[in-house]
Amino acid sequence: MTTTRAKAAAPDAVDFLGLDALLSDEERLVRDTVRGYVRDRVLPNVARWFEEGVLPRELARELGELGVLGMHLEGYDCPGASAIAYGLACMELEAGDSGIRSFASVQGSLAMFAIHRFGSEEQKREWLPSMARGERVGCFGLTEPDFGSNPAGMRTFARRDGTDWVLRGTKMWITNGSIADVAIVWANSDDGILGFLVPTSAPGFSASDIHRKLSLRASVTSELALNDVRLPARARLPLANGLSGPLSCLNEARYGIIWGAMGAARTCYATALEYAKTRVQFERPIAGFQITQEKLANMLLELGKGTLLALHLGRMKDGAGLHSAQVSFGKLNNVREALAIARTARTILGASGVTLEYPVIRHMNNLESVLTYEGTSEMHTLVLGQQITGIAAFS
Ligand SMILES: Cc1cc2nc3c(=O)[nH]c(=O)nc-3n(C[C@H](O)[C@H](O)[C@H](O)COP(=O)(O)OP(=O)(O)OC[C@H]3O[C@@H](n4cnc5c(N)ncnc54)[C@H](O)[C@@H]3O)c2cc1C
């Protein structure tokens, strides 16, 4: 007996594997809502923001209204969304610009997550609802001028003085630093690495912006100076002890990057595909040349695989949970491949690929930062190496 099967529909040129069908109605709704915001608010303006090196402060409230700040956190007026919904939001934000996704990641996955996981009840009530609404902005100070990949060596020090803490040190490359109302500052102490909630109005705290960046220009990056900042005992995050505190926050943000990078890659691929179909050379569209088709096909493969990987890791995170090395697997692969897609897309656009008239070089430059922050590609390679061999090769 033979069975007849319906003929499979022709695959979409962007969602080639039909991953849309793997999402629930609720997940699709989140995705479409964020996609609509990016289409209406970000895309018409982001090239100018990038060129001028600004991120309008009012975006914070808008992203709060959209429900993407602290999106996957429960309680304290946070949406309590699934890991998949949060990932989809990151993907759509970064399809617009990595700077916008970075804002949401730092606010939600680094600053708010640190308070949510390690804070006292009083700290959570004080900060989380207004941060979820985007009324108050947070930043996350781990990196220092002399300690990037190896934050364990940090020099910022928290000294006990009676019941107070006195913080001294410098933090470098801090996203949202000069627009923040509160800085989560990680500092060494006689009791090891501790975390502090530092109101940016505290005497002795200052933030100055890092200029002349050619990447993540629609994102504020600052240096924080802590010059004997005196804090009451209640400013310490009571449940954070040791480097595992900041590393667990980074794990959350890295998860969002796994999705976000594929958003940037999707924009680059779709832009290159459209351009190739309309740009005529030698009396035919450049999409008709074999070399262009090979480029597009390879981009399609990595976009499909990377998005599938994000979805798989998201389902794991919503289920039994993700090991940090599995997060490294996703971050390493998806950012590396997104950057390769962006660079290839750039070549397809020819000279047009080097201007801000098209989104490609903006994404390409942004992804250079994404490759470096939240653990460089080399660090994630070493995490995987250690996990599979049992031998640490970091030093
Ligand atoms: C735009 C931007 C925003 C950022 N935002 C934040 C933020 O909000 N908060 C925050 O705390 N930090 C932030 N960072 C800092 C970021 O996390 C660091 O830049 C990153 O951890 C790398 O540190 P580094 O730049 O000091 O490089 P280094 O650690 O000096 O590394 C330089 C190179 O050496 C390699 N390397 C180092 N050690 C090894 C080793 N053992 N084996 C092999 N290779 C090695 C690295 O992989 C890299 O290629 C941001 C960075 C950027 C660019």
Tab-separated table of N, CA, C and O in Angstrom, residues 2 36 56 71 77 83-84 90 109 114 126 128 138 153 179 202-203 228 234 279 327 333 336 354 366 377:
chain	number	residue	atom	x	y	z
A	2	THR	N	0.560	2.178	-0.835
A	2	THR	CA	1.357	3.421	-0.865
A	2	THR	C	0.588	4.552	-0.191
A	2	THR	O	-0.635	4.600	-0.237
A	36	GLY	N	8.081	44.863	15.266
A	36	GLY	CA	7.351	46.069	14.860
A	36	GLY	C	7.977	47.315	15.464
A	36	GLY	O	8.115	48.345	14.786
A	56	PRO	N	19.622	57.606	22.297
A	56	PRO	CA	18.680	58.473	22.995
A	56	PRO	C	18.185	57.841	24.301
A	56	PRO	O	17.780	56.675	24.313
A	71	MET	N	13.098	40.929	31.181
A	71	MET	CA	11.951	40.220	30.609
A	71	MET	C	11.743	38.815	31.187
A	71	MET	O	10.622	38.363	31.389
A	77	ASP	N	7.272	43.334	39.218
A	77	ASP	CA	6.777	43.971	37.977
A	77	ASP	C	7.576	43.572	36.738
A	77	ASP	O	7.531	44.270	35.714
A	83	ALA	N	12.544	31.725	28.389
A	83	ALA	CA	13.864	31.976	27.792
A	83	ALA	C	13.739	32.159	26.278
A	83	ALA	O	14.447	32.965	25.669
A	84	ILE	N	12.829	31.408	25.662
A	84	ILE	CA	12.635	31.534	24.211
A	84	ILE	C	12.104	32.929	23.865
A	84	ILE	O	12.602	33.585	22.940
A	90	CYS	N	15.659	39.478	21.959
A	90	CYS	CA	17.059	39.862	21.698
A	90	CYS	C	17.358	39.799	20.204
A	90	CYS	O	18.053	40.656	19.649
A	109	SER	N	19.756	41.512	31.906
A	109	SER	CA	20.481	40.275	32.219
A	109	SER	C	21.676	40.508	33.132
A	109	SER	O	22.137	39.578	33.789
A	114	ALA	N	21.422	40.619	38.503
A	114	ALA	CA	22.280	40.602	39.706
A	114	ALA	C	21.465	40.937	40.946
A	114	ALA	O	21.603	40.288	42.000
A	126	GLU	N	13.248	48.067	45.831
A	126	GLU	CA	13.640	49.442	45.526
A	126	GLU	C	13.970	49.630	44.044
A	126	GLU	O	13.624	50.643	43.441
A	128	LEU	N	13.983	46.966	41.164
A	128	LEU	CA	13.535	46.197	39.991
A	128	LEU	C	12.314	46.777	39.264
A	128	LEU	O	12.340	46.872	38.028
A	138	GLY	N	20.504	50.754	34.753
A	138	GLY	CA	21.603	50.132	35.494
A	138	GLY	C	22.785	49.833	34.583
A	138	GLY	O	22.641	49.715	33.368
A	153	GLY	N	41.552	39.010	38.821
A	153	GLY	CA	42.647	39.845	39.328
A	153	GLY	C	42.228	41.270	39.668
A	153	GLY	O	43.086	42.099	39.972
A	179	ILE	N	24.903	56.888	31.736
A	179	ILE	CA	23.460	57.171	31.771
A	179	ILE	C	22.784	56.376	32.891
A	179	ILE	O	21.568	56.407	33.043
A	202	ALA	N	26.279	58.896	44.180
A	202	ALA	CA	27.095	58.808	45.403
A	202	ALA	C	28.363	59.659	45.276
A	202	ALA	O	29.021	59.639	44.223
A	203	PRO	N	28.712	60.428	46.325
A	203	PRO	CA	29.951	61.208	46.264
A	203	PRO	C	31.154	60.297	45.995
A	203	PRO	O	31.257	59.210	46.582
A	228	ASP	N	36.963	56.434	46.677
A	228	ASP	CA	36.493	56.330	48.068
A	228	ASP	C	34.992	56.569	48.177
A	228	ASP	O	34.529	57.452	48.915
A	234	ARG	N	23.867	48.109	53.736
A	234	ARG	CA	22.741	47.569	52.939
A	234	ARG	C	22.961	47.712	51.433
A	234	ARG	O	22.158	47.232	50.638
A	279	ARG	N	21.093	44.272	-8.249
A	279	ARG	CA	22.316	44.897	-8.770
A	279	ARG	C	22.765	44.167	-10.048
A	279	ARG	O	23.000	42.954	-10.034
A	327	VAL	N	26.357	27.417	27.067
A	327	VAL	CA	26.159	28.821	26.687
A	327	VAL	C	27.380	29.296	25.896
A	327	VAL	O	27.256	29.992	24.879
A	333	ASN	N	29.909	30.031	18.677
A	333	ASN	CA	29.486	29.706	17.310
A	333	ASN	C	28.703	30.843	16.664
A	333	ASN	O	29.005	31.261	15.540
A	336	ARG	N	30.660	34.191	16.005
A	336	ARG	CA	31.668	33.966	14.958
A	336	ARG	C	31.001	33.876	13.583
A	336	ARG	O	31.438	34.501	12.623
A	354	VAL	N	30.173	49.714	2.173
A	354	VAL	CA	30.975	50.443	3.164
A	354	VAL	C	30.268	51.704	3.676
A	354	VAL	O	30.843	52.446	4.465
A	366	ASN	N	29.654	46.399	14.658
A	366	ASN	CA	29.093	46.087	15.980
A	366	ASN	C	29.517	44.701	16.446
A	366	ASN	O	29.866	44.493	17.610
A	377	SER	N	36.017	35.365	22.052
A	377	SER	CA	35.874	34.064	21.378
A	377	SER	C	36.972	33.105	21.852
A	377	SER	O	36.738	31.899	21.997
